[in-house]
CSV table of C-alpha atoms in Angstrom, one decimal:
chain,number,residue,atom,x,y,z
A,441,GLN,CA,-87.5,76.4,109.8
A,442,HIS,CA,-84.7,77.8,107.7
A,443,GLY,CA,-86.3,77.1,104.3
A,444,ASN,CA,-84.8,75.4,101.3
A,445,LEU,CA,-81.2,74.4,100.9
A,446,LEU,CA,-79.4,75.7,97.9
A,447,ALA,CA,-77.4,73.6,95.5
A,448,LEU,CA,-74.7,74.8,93.1
A,449,THR,CA,-75.8,73.7,89.6
A,450,THR,CA,-74.0,73.9,86.3
A,451,LYS,CA,-75.5,75.7,83.4
A,452,GLY,CA,-73.6,74.1,80.5
A,453,THR,CA,-70.3,74.7,78.8
A,454,GLY,CA,-69.0,78.3,79.2
A,455,ALA,CA,-71.9,79.3,81.5
A,456,ASN,CA,-71.5,80.3,85.1
A,457,PRO,CA,-72.9,77.9,87.7
A,458,ALA,CA,-75.8,79.2,89.8
A,459,TRP,CA,-77.2,78.6,93.3
A,460,GLU,CA,-80.7,77.2,93.0
A,461,THR,CA,-83.2,75.5,95.3
A,462,ALA,CA,-82.3,71.9,96.0
A,463,GLY,CA,-85.5,70.2,95.5
A,464,GLY,CA,-87.5,71.6,98.4
A,465,THR,CA,-85.2,70.3,101.2
A,466,THR,CA,-86.4,71.4,104.6
A,467,VAL,CA,-84.1,72.2,107.5
A,468,THR,CA,-85.4,72.8,111.0
A,469,THR,CA,-83.6,73.2,114.4
A,470,GLN,CA,-84.5,72.7,118.0
A,471,SER,CA,-82.5,73.3,121.1
A,472,ALA,CA,-82.7,72.7,124.8
A,473,SER,CA,-80.7,74.7,127.4
A,474,PHE,CA,-80.3,72.6,130.5
A,475,SER,CA,-81.7,73.8,133.8
A,476,THR,CA,-79.0,74.7,136.4
A,477,PRO,CA,-77.9,74.2,139.0
A,478,GLN,CA,-77.9,70.4,138.6
A,479,THR,CA,-75.6,67.9,140.2
A,480,THR,CA,-75.2,64.1,139.9
A,481,THR,CA,-73.4,61.5,142.0
A,482,SER,CA,-74.8,58.7,139.8
A,483,THR,CA,-72.3,56.3,138.2
A,484,GLY,CA,-74.9,55.2,135.7
A,485,LEU,CA,-76.4,57.5,133.1
A,486,THR,CA,-79.3,59.5,134.3
A,487,ASP,CA,-81.5,62.1,132.5
A,488,ILE,CA,-80.4,65.8,132.5
A,489,THR,CA,-83.4,67.9,133.5
A,490,GLY,CA,-84.6,70.1,130.6
A,491,SER,CA,-82.8,68.1,127.9
A,492,THR,CA,-85.8,66.5,126.1
A,493,ILE,CA,-86.3,67.3,122.4
A,494,THR,CA,-89.1,65.7,120.4
A,495,LEU,CA,-88.2,65.1,116.8
A,496,PRO,CA,-90.7,65.8,114.0
A,497,THR,CA,-92.0,63.0,111.9
A,498,ARG,CA,-90.9,63.5,108.2
A,499,THR,CA,-90.5,60.6,105.8
A,500,GLY,CA,-86.9,60.1,104.7
A,501,GLY,CA,-85.6,62.7,107.1
A,502,PHE,CA,-82.8,62.6,109.6
A,503,ALA,CA,-81.5,64.6,112.5
A,504,PHE,CA,-77.9,65.5,113.5
A,505,ILE,CA,-77.8,65.8,117.3
A,506,SER,CA,-75.1,67.6,119.3
A,507,ALA,CA,-74.9,68.0,123.1
A,508,GLN,CA,-72.4,69.8,125.2
A,509,LEU,CA,-71.9,69.8,129.0
A,510,THR,CA,-69.8,72.2,131.0
A,511,VAL,CA,-69.1,70.6,134.3
A,512,GLU,CA,-67.1,70.8,137.5
A,513,ASN,CA,-66.2,67.8,139.6
A,514,THR,CA,-65.4,67.5,143.3
A,515,VAL,CA,-62.8,64.8,142.7
A,516,SER,CA,-59.7,65.8,140.6
A,517,THR,CA,-59.3,62.5,138.8
A,518,SER,CA,-63.0,61.8,138.2
A,519,ALA,CA,-64.5,61.5,134.7
A,520,THR,CA,-67.9,62.9,133.7
A,521,GLN,CA,-69.8,61.0,131.0
A,522,ILE,CA,-72.4,62.5,128.6
A,523,GLY,CA,-74.6,60.4,126.4
A,524,THR,CA,-77.7,60.6,124.2
A,525,TYR,CA,-80.9,58.6,124.8
A,526,LYS,CA,-83.0,57.8,121.7
A,527,ASN,CA,-85.5,55.2,120.6
A,528,SER,CA,-85.8,54.0,124.2
A,529,ALA,CA,-82.1,53.2,124.7
A,530,ASP,CA,-78.8,54.8,125.5
A,531,SER,CA,-76.8,55.6,122.4
A,532,ILE,CA,-73.4,57.3,121.8
A,533,GLN,CA,-71.4,58.3,124.9
A,534,SER,CA,-68.3,60.4,125.5
A,535,CYS,CA,-66.4,61.2,128.7
A,536,ASN,CA,-63.8,63.6,129.9
A,537,GLU,CA,-61.5,63.3,133.0
A,538,GLN,CA,-61.1,66.3,135.1
A,539,ASN,CA,-57.5,67.3,136.1
A,540,ALA,CA,-58.3,69.7,138.9
A,541,VAL,CA,-61.1,70.0,141.5
A,542,ASN,CA,-63.9,72.5,140.7
A,543,THR,CA,-62.4,73.5,137.3
A,544,SER,CA,-64.8,73.8,134.4
A,545,ASN,CA,-64.5,71.1,131.7
A,546,THR,CA,-66.5,70.8,128.5
A,547,ILE,CA,-67.7,67.5,127.1
A,548,ASN,CA,-69.3,67.0,123.7
A,549,VAL,CA,-71.2,64.2,122.0
A,550,SER,CA,-72.7,64.0,118.5
A,551,ASP,CA,-75.3,61.5,117.2
A,552,SER,CA,-77.9,61.1,114.5
A,553,ASP,CA,-81.5,59.7,114.2
A,554,ASP,CA,-84.3,59.4,111.7
A,555,LEU,CA,-87.2,61.8,112.0
A,556,ASP,CA,-89.6,59.4,113.5
A,557,GLY,CA,-91.2,61.6,116.1
A,558,GLY,CA,-89.2,60.1,118.9
A,559,ALA,CA,-88.0,61.9,122.0
A,560,LEU,CA,-84.3,62.6,122.6
A,561,LYS,CA,-82.6,63.2,125.9
A,562,ALA,CA,-79.1,64.0,127.1
A,563,ARG,CA,-77.9,61.9,130.0
A,564,TRP,CA,-74.9,62.0,132.3
A,565,ALA,CA,-72.9,60.1,134.9
A,566,VAL,CA,-69.8,60.7,137.1
A,567,GLN,CA,-67.0,58.2,137.9
A,568,SER,CA,-66.8,59.4,141.5
A,569,GLY,CA,-67.6,62.4,143.7
A,570,THR,CA,-70.2,65.0,142.5
A,571,SER,CA,-70.4,66.6,139.1
A,572,THR,CA,-72.1,70.0,138.8
A,573,LEU,CA,-73.6,71.4,135.6
A,574,SER,CA,-72.3,74.9,134.8
A,575,GLN,CA,-74.3,77.5,132.9
A,576,SER,CA,-71.8,80.3,133.1
A,577,THR,CA,-71.1,82.0,129.8
A,578,ALA,CA,-67.5,82.5,131.0
A,579,SER,CA,-66.8,78.8,131.4
A,580,GLY,CA,-69.2,77.5,128.7
A,581,ARG,CA,-72.7,76.5,128.1
A,582,SER,CA,-74.6,73.2,128.6
A,583,PHE,CA,-77.2,72.5,125.8
A,584,MET,CA,-78.4,70.1,123.1
A,585,ILE,CA,-79.3,71.1,119.6
A,586,THR,CA,-80.7,69.2,116.6
A,587,PHE,CA,-80.5,70.0,112.9
A,588,GLU,CA,-83.4,68.2,111.1
A,589,VAL,CA,-83.2,67.6,107.4
A,590,SER,CA,-85.8,66.1,105.0
């Protein structure tokens, strides 16, 4: 938990504005760093091992979700797809076509959800060939992170 957010408030004519607590807003974060090595040959979205995050339950709250994959494909013109899974259904998806065999490519997807205690997952698929999840700091990281605000 990162505590309360601050808001810039005015103090009247001629007075300097001040940063003050913004009504007790709470911000928390969670992250999942995906297990490697992982590969997929699936053309339909499948779960990424180690990607589950369970949201807290907070009335009126929401989560901003961001997931990133760094992948290498065995087929030069194959696209890898990343998606989020929430509320028992696939949600937003993004894909990236690879231009060269076994070259690292990074794919990102962003989503949002209410803070209902539900489980989130990152999912992936490949158009053809085999896609391998990379965890090398030189070529990028594969992870999911949430920013939860209420």
